[in-house]
CSV table of C-alpha atoms and ligand atoms in Angstrom, one decimal:
chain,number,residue,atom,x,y,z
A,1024,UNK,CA,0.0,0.0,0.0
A,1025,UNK,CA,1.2,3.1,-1.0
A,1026,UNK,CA,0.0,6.6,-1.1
A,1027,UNK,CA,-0.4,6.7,-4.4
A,1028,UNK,CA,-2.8,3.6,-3.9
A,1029,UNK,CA,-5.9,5.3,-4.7
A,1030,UNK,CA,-5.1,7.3,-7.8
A,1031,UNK,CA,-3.1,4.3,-9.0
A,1032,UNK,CA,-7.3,2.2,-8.9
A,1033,UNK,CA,-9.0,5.3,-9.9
A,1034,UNK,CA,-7.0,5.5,-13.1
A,1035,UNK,CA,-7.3,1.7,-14.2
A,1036,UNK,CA,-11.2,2.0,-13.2
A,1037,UNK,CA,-11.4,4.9,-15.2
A,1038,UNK,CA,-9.5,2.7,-18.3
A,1039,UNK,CA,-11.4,-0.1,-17.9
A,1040,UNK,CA,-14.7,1.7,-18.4
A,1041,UNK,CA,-13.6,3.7,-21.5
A,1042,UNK,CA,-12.6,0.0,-23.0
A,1043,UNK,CA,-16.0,-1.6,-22.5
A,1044,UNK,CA,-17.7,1.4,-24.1
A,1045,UNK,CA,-14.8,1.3,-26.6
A,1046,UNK,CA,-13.1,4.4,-26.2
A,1047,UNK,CA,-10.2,3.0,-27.1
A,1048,UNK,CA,-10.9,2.4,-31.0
A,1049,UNK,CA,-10.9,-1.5,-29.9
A,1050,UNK,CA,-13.0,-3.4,-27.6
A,1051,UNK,CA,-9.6,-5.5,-26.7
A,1052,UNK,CA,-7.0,-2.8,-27.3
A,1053,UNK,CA,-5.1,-0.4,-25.5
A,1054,UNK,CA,-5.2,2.3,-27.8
A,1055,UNK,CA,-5.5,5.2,-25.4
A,1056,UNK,CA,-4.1,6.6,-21.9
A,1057,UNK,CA,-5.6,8.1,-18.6
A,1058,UNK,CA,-4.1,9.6,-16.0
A,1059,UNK,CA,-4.5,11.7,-12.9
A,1060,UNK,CA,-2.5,14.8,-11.4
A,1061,UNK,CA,-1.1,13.1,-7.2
A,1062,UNK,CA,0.8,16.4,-6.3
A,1063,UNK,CA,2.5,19.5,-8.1
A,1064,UNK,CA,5.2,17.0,-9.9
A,1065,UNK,CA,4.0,14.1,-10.1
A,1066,UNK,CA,1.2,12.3,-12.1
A,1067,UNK,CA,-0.4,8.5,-12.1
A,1068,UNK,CA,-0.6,7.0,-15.8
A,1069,UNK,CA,-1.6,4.2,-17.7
A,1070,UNK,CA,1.6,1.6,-18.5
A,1071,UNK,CA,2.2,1.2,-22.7
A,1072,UNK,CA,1.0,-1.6,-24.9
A,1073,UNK,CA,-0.8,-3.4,-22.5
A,1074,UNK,CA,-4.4,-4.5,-22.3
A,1075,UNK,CA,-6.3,-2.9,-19.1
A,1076,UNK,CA,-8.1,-5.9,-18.2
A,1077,UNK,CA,-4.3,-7.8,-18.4
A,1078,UNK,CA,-3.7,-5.7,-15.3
A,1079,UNK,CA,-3.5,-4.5,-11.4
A,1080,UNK,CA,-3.9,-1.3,-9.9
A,1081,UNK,CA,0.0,-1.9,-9.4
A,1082,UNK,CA,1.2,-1.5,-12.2
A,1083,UNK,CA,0.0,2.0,-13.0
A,1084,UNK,CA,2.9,4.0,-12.9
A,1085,UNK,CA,3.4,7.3,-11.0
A,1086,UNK,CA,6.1,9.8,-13.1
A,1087,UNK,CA,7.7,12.7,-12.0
A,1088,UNK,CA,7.2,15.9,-13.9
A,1089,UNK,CA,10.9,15.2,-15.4
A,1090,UNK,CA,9.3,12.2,-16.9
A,1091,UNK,CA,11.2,9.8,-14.1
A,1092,UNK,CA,9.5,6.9,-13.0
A,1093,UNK,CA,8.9,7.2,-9.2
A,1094,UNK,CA,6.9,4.1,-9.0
A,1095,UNK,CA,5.4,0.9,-11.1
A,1096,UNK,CA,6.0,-2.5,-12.3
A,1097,UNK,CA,9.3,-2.2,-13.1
A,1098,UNK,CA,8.7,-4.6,-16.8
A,1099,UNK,CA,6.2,-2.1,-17.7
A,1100,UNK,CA,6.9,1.4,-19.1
A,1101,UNK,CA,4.5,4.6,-18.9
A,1102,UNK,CA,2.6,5.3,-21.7
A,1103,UNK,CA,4.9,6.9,-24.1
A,1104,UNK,CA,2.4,10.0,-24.5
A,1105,UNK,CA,3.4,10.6,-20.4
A,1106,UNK,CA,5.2,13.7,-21.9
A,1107,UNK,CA,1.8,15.3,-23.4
A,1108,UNK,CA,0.2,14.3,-20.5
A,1109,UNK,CA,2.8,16.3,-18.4
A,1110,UNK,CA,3.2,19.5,-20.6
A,1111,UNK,CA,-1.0,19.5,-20.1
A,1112,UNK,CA,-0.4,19.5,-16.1
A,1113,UNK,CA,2.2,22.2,-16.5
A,1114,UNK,CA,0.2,24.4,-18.3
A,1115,UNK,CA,-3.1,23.9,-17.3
A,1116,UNK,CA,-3.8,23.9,-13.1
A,1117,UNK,CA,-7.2,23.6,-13.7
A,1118,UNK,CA,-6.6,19.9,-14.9
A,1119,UNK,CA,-6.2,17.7,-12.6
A,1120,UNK,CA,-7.1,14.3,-15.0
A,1121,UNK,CA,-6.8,13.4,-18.8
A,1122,UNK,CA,-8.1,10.8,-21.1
A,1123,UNK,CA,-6.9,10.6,-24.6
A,1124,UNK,CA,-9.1,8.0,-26.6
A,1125,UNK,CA,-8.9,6.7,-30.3
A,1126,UNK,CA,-13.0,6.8,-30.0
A,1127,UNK,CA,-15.3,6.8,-33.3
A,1128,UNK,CA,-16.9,9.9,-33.6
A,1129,UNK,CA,-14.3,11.9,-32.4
A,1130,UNK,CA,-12.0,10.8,-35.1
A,1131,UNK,CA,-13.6,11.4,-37.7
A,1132,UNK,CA,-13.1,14.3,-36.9
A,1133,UNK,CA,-9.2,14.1,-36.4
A,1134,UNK,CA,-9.9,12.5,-39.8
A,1135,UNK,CA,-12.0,15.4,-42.3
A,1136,UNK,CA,-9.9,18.1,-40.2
A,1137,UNK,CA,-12.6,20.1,-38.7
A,1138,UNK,CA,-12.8,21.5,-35.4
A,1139,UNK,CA,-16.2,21.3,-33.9
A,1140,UNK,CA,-18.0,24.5,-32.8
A,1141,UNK,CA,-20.3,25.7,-30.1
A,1142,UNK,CA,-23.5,23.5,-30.9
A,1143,UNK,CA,-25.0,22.3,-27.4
A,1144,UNK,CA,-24.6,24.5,-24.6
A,1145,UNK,CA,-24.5,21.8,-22.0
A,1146,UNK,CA,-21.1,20.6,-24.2
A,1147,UNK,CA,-20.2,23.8,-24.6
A,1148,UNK,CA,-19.8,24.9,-20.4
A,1149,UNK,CA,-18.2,21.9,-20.2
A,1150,UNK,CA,-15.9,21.5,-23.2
A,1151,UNK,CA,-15.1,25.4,-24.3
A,1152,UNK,CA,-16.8,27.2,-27.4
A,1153,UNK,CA,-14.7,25.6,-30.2
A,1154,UNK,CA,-13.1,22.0,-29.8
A,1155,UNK,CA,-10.4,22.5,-31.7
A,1156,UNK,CA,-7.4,20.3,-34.1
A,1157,UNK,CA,-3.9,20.1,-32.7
A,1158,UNK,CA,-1.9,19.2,-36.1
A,1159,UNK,CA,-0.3,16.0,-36.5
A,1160,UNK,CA,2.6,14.7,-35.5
A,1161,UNK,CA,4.0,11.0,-34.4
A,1162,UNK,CA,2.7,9.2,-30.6
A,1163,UNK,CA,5.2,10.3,-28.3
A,1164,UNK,CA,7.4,12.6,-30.2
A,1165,UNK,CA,8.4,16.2,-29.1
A,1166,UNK,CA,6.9,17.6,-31.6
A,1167,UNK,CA,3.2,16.0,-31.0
A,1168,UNK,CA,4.0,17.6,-27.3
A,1169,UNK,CA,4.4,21.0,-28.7
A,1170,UNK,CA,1.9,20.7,-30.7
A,1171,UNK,CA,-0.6,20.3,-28.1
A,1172,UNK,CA,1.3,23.1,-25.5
A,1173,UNK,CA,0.4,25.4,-28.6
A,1174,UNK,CA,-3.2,24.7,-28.6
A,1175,UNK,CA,-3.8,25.0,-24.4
A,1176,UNK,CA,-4.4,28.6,-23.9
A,1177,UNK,CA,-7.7,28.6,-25.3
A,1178,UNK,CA,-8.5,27.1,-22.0
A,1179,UNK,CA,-10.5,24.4,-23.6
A,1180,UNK,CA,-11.4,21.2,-22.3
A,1181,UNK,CA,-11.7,18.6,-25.2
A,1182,UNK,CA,-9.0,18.4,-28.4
A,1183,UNK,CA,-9.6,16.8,-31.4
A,1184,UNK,CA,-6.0,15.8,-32.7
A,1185,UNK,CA,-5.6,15.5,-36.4
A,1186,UNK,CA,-5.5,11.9,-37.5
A,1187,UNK,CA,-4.9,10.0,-34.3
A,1188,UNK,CA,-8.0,10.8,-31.3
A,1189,UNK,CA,-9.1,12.7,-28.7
A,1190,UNK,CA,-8.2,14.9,-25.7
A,1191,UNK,CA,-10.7,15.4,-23.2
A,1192,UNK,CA,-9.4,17.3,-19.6
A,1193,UNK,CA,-10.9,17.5,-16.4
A,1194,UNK,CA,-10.8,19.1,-13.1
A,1195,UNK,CA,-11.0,15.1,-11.4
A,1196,UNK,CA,-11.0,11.9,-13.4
A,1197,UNK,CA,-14.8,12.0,-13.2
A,1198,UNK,CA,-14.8,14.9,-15.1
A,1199,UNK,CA,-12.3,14.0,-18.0
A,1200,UNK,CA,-14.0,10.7,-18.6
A,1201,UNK,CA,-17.3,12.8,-18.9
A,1202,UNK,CA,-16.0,15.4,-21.0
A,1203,UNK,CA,-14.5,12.6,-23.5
A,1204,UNK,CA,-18.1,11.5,-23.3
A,1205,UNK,CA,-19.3,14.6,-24.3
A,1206,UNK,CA,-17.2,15.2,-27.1
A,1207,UNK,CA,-17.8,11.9,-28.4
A,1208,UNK,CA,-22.0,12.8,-28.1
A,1209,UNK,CA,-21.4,15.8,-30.1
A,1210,UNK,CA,-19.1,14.7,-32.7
A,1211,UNK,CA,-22.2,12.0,-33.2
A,1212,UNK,CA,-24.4,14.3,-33.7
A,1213,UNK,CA,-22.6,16.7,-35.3
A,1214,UNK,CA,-21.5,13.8,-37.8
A,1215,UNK,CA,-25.4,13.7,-38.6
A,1216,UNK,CA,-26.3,16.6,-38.8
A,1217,UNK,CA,-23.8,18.1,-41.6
A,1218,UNK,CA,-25.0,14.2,-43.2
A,1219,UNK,CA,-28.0,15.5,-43.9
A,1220,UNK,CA,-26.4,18.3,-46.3
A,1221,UNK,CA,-28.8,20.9,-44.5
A,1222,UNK,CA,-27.5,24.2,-42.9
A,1223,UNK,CA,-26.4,23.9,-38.8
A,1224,UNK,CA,-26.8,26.3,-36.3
A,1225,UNK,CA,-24.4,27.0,-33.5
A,1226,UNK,CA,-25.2,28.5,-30.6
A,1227,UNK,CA,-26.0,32.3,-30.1
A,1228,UNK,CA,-22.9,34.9,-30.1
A,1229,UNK,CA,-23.9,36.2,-26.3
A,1230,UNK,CA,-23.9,31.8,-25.5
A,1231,UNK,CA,-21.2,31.8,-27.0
A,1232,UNK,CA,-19.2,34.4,-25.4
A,1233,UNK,CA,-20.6,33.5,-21.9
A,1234,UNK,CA,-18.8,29.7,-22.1
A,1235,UNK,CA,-15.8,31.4,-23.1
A,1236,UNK,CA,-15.9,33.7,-19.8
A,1237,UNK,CA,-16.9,30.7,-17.8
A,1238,UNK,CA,-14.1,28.4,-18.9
A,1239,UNK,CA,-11.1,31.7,-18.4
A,1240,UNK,CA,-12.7,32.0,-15.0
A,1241,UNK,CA,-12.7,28.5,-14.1
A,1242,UNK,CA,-8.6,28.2,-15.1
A,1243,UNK,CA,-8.3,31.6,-13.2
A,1244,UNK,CA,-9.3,30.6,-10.0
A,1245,UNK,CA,-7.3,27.8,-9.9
A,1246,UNK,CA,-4.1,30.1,-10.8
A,1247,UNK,CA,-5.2,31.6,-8.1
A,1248,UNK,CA,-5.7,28.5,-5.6
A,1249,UNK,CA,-2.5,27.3,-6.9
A,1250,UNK,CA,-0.4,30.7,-5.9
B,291,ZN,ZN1,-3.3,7.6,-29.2
């Protein structure tokens, strides 16, 4: 028992239940990562290439904000996205959990290159006014890391990115898991809607503006919890 013991089973619970609903692109794959913020420097994540169901709460592994592995199963490696996950932390102290799927919907967006805008305001508060692309680049290379520091400021809580998946930050696990399930709700229906060839409406300008104030404000006051 350590006291990371409780992030370590929230994180595999958390991946478990995105694989049943197949979040991961594969009802048997791993193709995906979660993890969860344990202090200032340090963050719980999902090991690499290995099936969720294949494992223990053990063997999620806690790594220090220099990447260094402070604790695991010492045959498996973090997930080799543990430096996106890390730059996210660093920039964003309103996230305190992320979950990066391969699910459907959202890819096709990552796929036709289209961000998704401001459609359903109970996405919206909870996702940011425009879910925008962060460009390609490989799984786990700097570049794919920079890639996504670039697109943070916009305080956002879902990213499609181009030809791979899905972002989707929360304040607590909970809240990332929901907000992936959100995006994945909206890239449904947005899927269907422009399938019907008619015109779609986003949400009112003043709506608009308002989920844009209430996102800055939420990241704001934890800047300010954080100082
Ligand atoms: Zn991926």
């Amino acid at each position: 028992m350590t006291k990371y013991e409780s992030y370590k089973k929230d994180v595999l619970e958390a991946s478990l239940w995105l694989s049943e609903q197949g979040y991961f692109g594969s009802l048997r794959g791993s193709g995906g990562n979660v993890s969860v913020r344990v202090s200032e420097t340090a963050m719980a994540i999902t090991p690499s290439s290995v099936k969720y169901q294949d494992i223990t709460a053990a063997d999620i592994c806690v790594v220090g904000s220099d990447l260094s592995v402070i604790e695991g199963n010492d045959k498996l490696k973090p997930s080799v996205e543990a430096g996106m996950h890390n730059i996210i932390y660093q920039r964003r102290p309103d996230v305190h959990a992320i979950v990066h799927t391969h699910q459907i919907y959202g890819s096709v967006f990552a796929l036709i290159n289209t961000p998704i805008p401001a459609l359903l305001d109970e996405v919206s508060f909870s996702l940011g006014p425009m879910i925008e692309i962060i460009p390609y680049a490989l799984s786990g290379s700097p570049e794919l890391v920079n890639n996504v520091e670039s697109k943070l400021a916009n305080n956002a809580n879902a990213y499609i990115m181009q030809n791979h998946g899905i972002l989707a930050l929360g304040k607590n696990l909970d809240k990332a898991v929901l907000n992936a399930e959100l995006l994945e709700k909206v890239a449904h229906i947005y899927y269907l809607a422009l399938s019907t060839g008619k015109q779609i409406f986003t949400l009112p300008e003043s709506i608009i503006d308002l989920v844009a104030v209430i996102r800055n404000q939420e990241v704001k006051e934890a800047l300010v919890k954080k100082a």
